[in-house]
Amino acid sequence: MVTLLLLEASEDEEITQVLEEIAMQEDQVLKKAIDEWERVSQDPEVLLAYEARRKALLDEKSALKRAESRGEEKGRKETIKNMALGMIQKGIDNETISDLTGLTQEEINNLRHQ
């Protein structure tokens, strides 16, 4: 895990330098991690696996956000539909309902005939 964080830090030389200084002073665990990072960062297969894993995690995060957005949109549409149904029950005309909800005349007529 620490090695992967160090791979991320390798993109910022200043962070890498600070981590190396700390490691060389006292923190043996961090020193071992830096040594391991230096070893594996020279291995193209390890770097390729790291990048593939990083891409997979980013893809998964993006997919979750898309799914969340779709769920929110579905909930928003249901709320608007319920509001329109309430307005229909109160006898409000289609034009006013359309103005307030953004629904089309056809969508409102469909709700009226449910």
C-alpha positions as MATLAB code, in Angstrom:
seq = 'MVTLLLLEASEDEEITQVLEEIAMQEDQVLKKAIDEWERVSQDPEVLLAYEARRKALLDEKSALKRAESRGEEKGRKETIKNMALGMIQKGIDNETISDLTGLTQEEINNLRHQ';
ca = [
       0.000    0.000    0.000;
       2.723    2.458    0.964;
       4.560    1.506   -2.216;
       1.545    2.480   -4.305;
       1.354    5.811   -2.525;
       4.998    6.342   -3.280;
       4.385    5.557   -6.930;
       1.798    8.355   -6.897;
       4.287   10.638   -5.158;
       6.914    9.844   -7.787;
       5.023   12.162  -10.096;
       5.948   15.043   -7.775;
       9.698   15.223   -7.213;
       9.361   17.598   -4.255;
       7.115   15.157   -2.366;
       9.487   12.321   -3.200;
      12.458   14.278   -1.880;
      10.690   15.144    1.401;
       9.656   11.504    1.906;
      13.206   10.323    1.248;
      14.603   12.820    3.751;
      12.173   11.644    6.428;
      12.964    8.020    5.669;
      16.671    8.543    5.875;
      16.374   10.260    9.251;
      14.332    7.902   11.404;
      11.401    6.066    9.864;
      12.648    2.586    8.942;
       9.249    1.478    7.612;
       9.165    4.410    5.216;
      12.803    3.787    4.268;
      11.942    0.179    3.396;
       8.953    1.368    1.379;
      11.105    3.855   -0.537;
      13.707    1.186   -1.205;
      10.972   -1.139   -2.479;
       9.499    1.667   -4.591;
      12.878    2.349   -6.178;
      13.219   -1.352   -6.969;
       9.752   -1.862   -8.461;
       9.564    1.489  -10.233;
      12.312    0.222  -12.503;
      10.213   -2.807  -13.481;
       7.999   -1.996  -16.501;
       5.643   -4.885  -15.699;
       5.024   -3.586  -12.185;
       4.452   -0.065  -13.474;
       2.063   -1.394  -16.125;
       0.128   -3.362  -13.486;
       0.015   -0.297  -11.256;
      -1.332    1.897  -14.063;
      -3.911   -0.754  -15.009;
      -5.101   -0.968  -11.399;
      -5.204    2.807  -11.109;
      -7.259    3.050  -14.318;
      -9.639    0.332  -13.098;
     -10.211    2.215   -9.839;
     -10.866    5.473  -11.700;
     -13.259    3.685  -14.089;
     -15.112    2.153  -11.153;
     -15.398    5.524   -9.439;
     -16.723    7.078  -12.639;
     -19.273    4.281  -13.098;
     -20.512    4.747   -9.539;
     -20.956    8.486  -10.109;
     -22.895    7.844  -13.330;
     -25.154    5.334  -11.560;
     -25.722    7.788   -8.721;
     -26.624   10.542  -11.190;
     -29.088    8.273  -12.979;
     -30.698    7.406   -9.653;
     -30.999   11.066   -8.716;
     -32.512   11.897  -12.119;
     -35.048    9.092  -11.777;
     -36.003   10.367   -8.317;
     -36.335   13.919   -9.629;
     -38.609   12.780  -12.460;
     -40.789   10.829  -10.012;
     -41.102   13.901   -7.789;
     -42.145   16.073  -10.743;
     -44.646   13.446  -11.866;
     -46.167   13.309   -8.374;
     -46.363   17.102   -8.218;
     -48.133   17.170  -11.582;
     -50.589   14.505  -10.435;
     -51.377   16.622   -7.384;
     -51.969   19.660   -9.575;
     -54.231   17.636  -11.861;
     -56.269   16.539   -8.828;
     -56.638   20.188   -7.825;
     -57.983   21.031  -11.281;
     -55.017   23.063  -12.507;
     -54.843   23.456  -16.293;
     -52.182   21.789  -18.462;
     -50.472   25.023  -19.424;
     -49.888   26.036  -15.801;
     -48.712   22.515  -14.912;
     -46.333   22.584  -17.884;
     -44.986   26.001  -16.860;
     -44.375   24.848  -13.279;
     -42.999   21.360  -13.955;
     -41.450   21.509  -17.385;
     -43.559   18.555  -18.519;
     -44.909   18.542  -22.055;
     -48.620   18.717  -22.817;
     -48.463   15.088  -23.954;
     -46.852   13.975  -20.669;
     -49.531   15.831  -18.700;
     -52.329   14.313  -20.795;
     -50.847   10.860  -20.190;
     -50.907   11.534  -16.446;
     -54.529   12.721  -16.664;
     -55.532    9.406  -18.240;
     -53.795    7.130  -15.746;
];
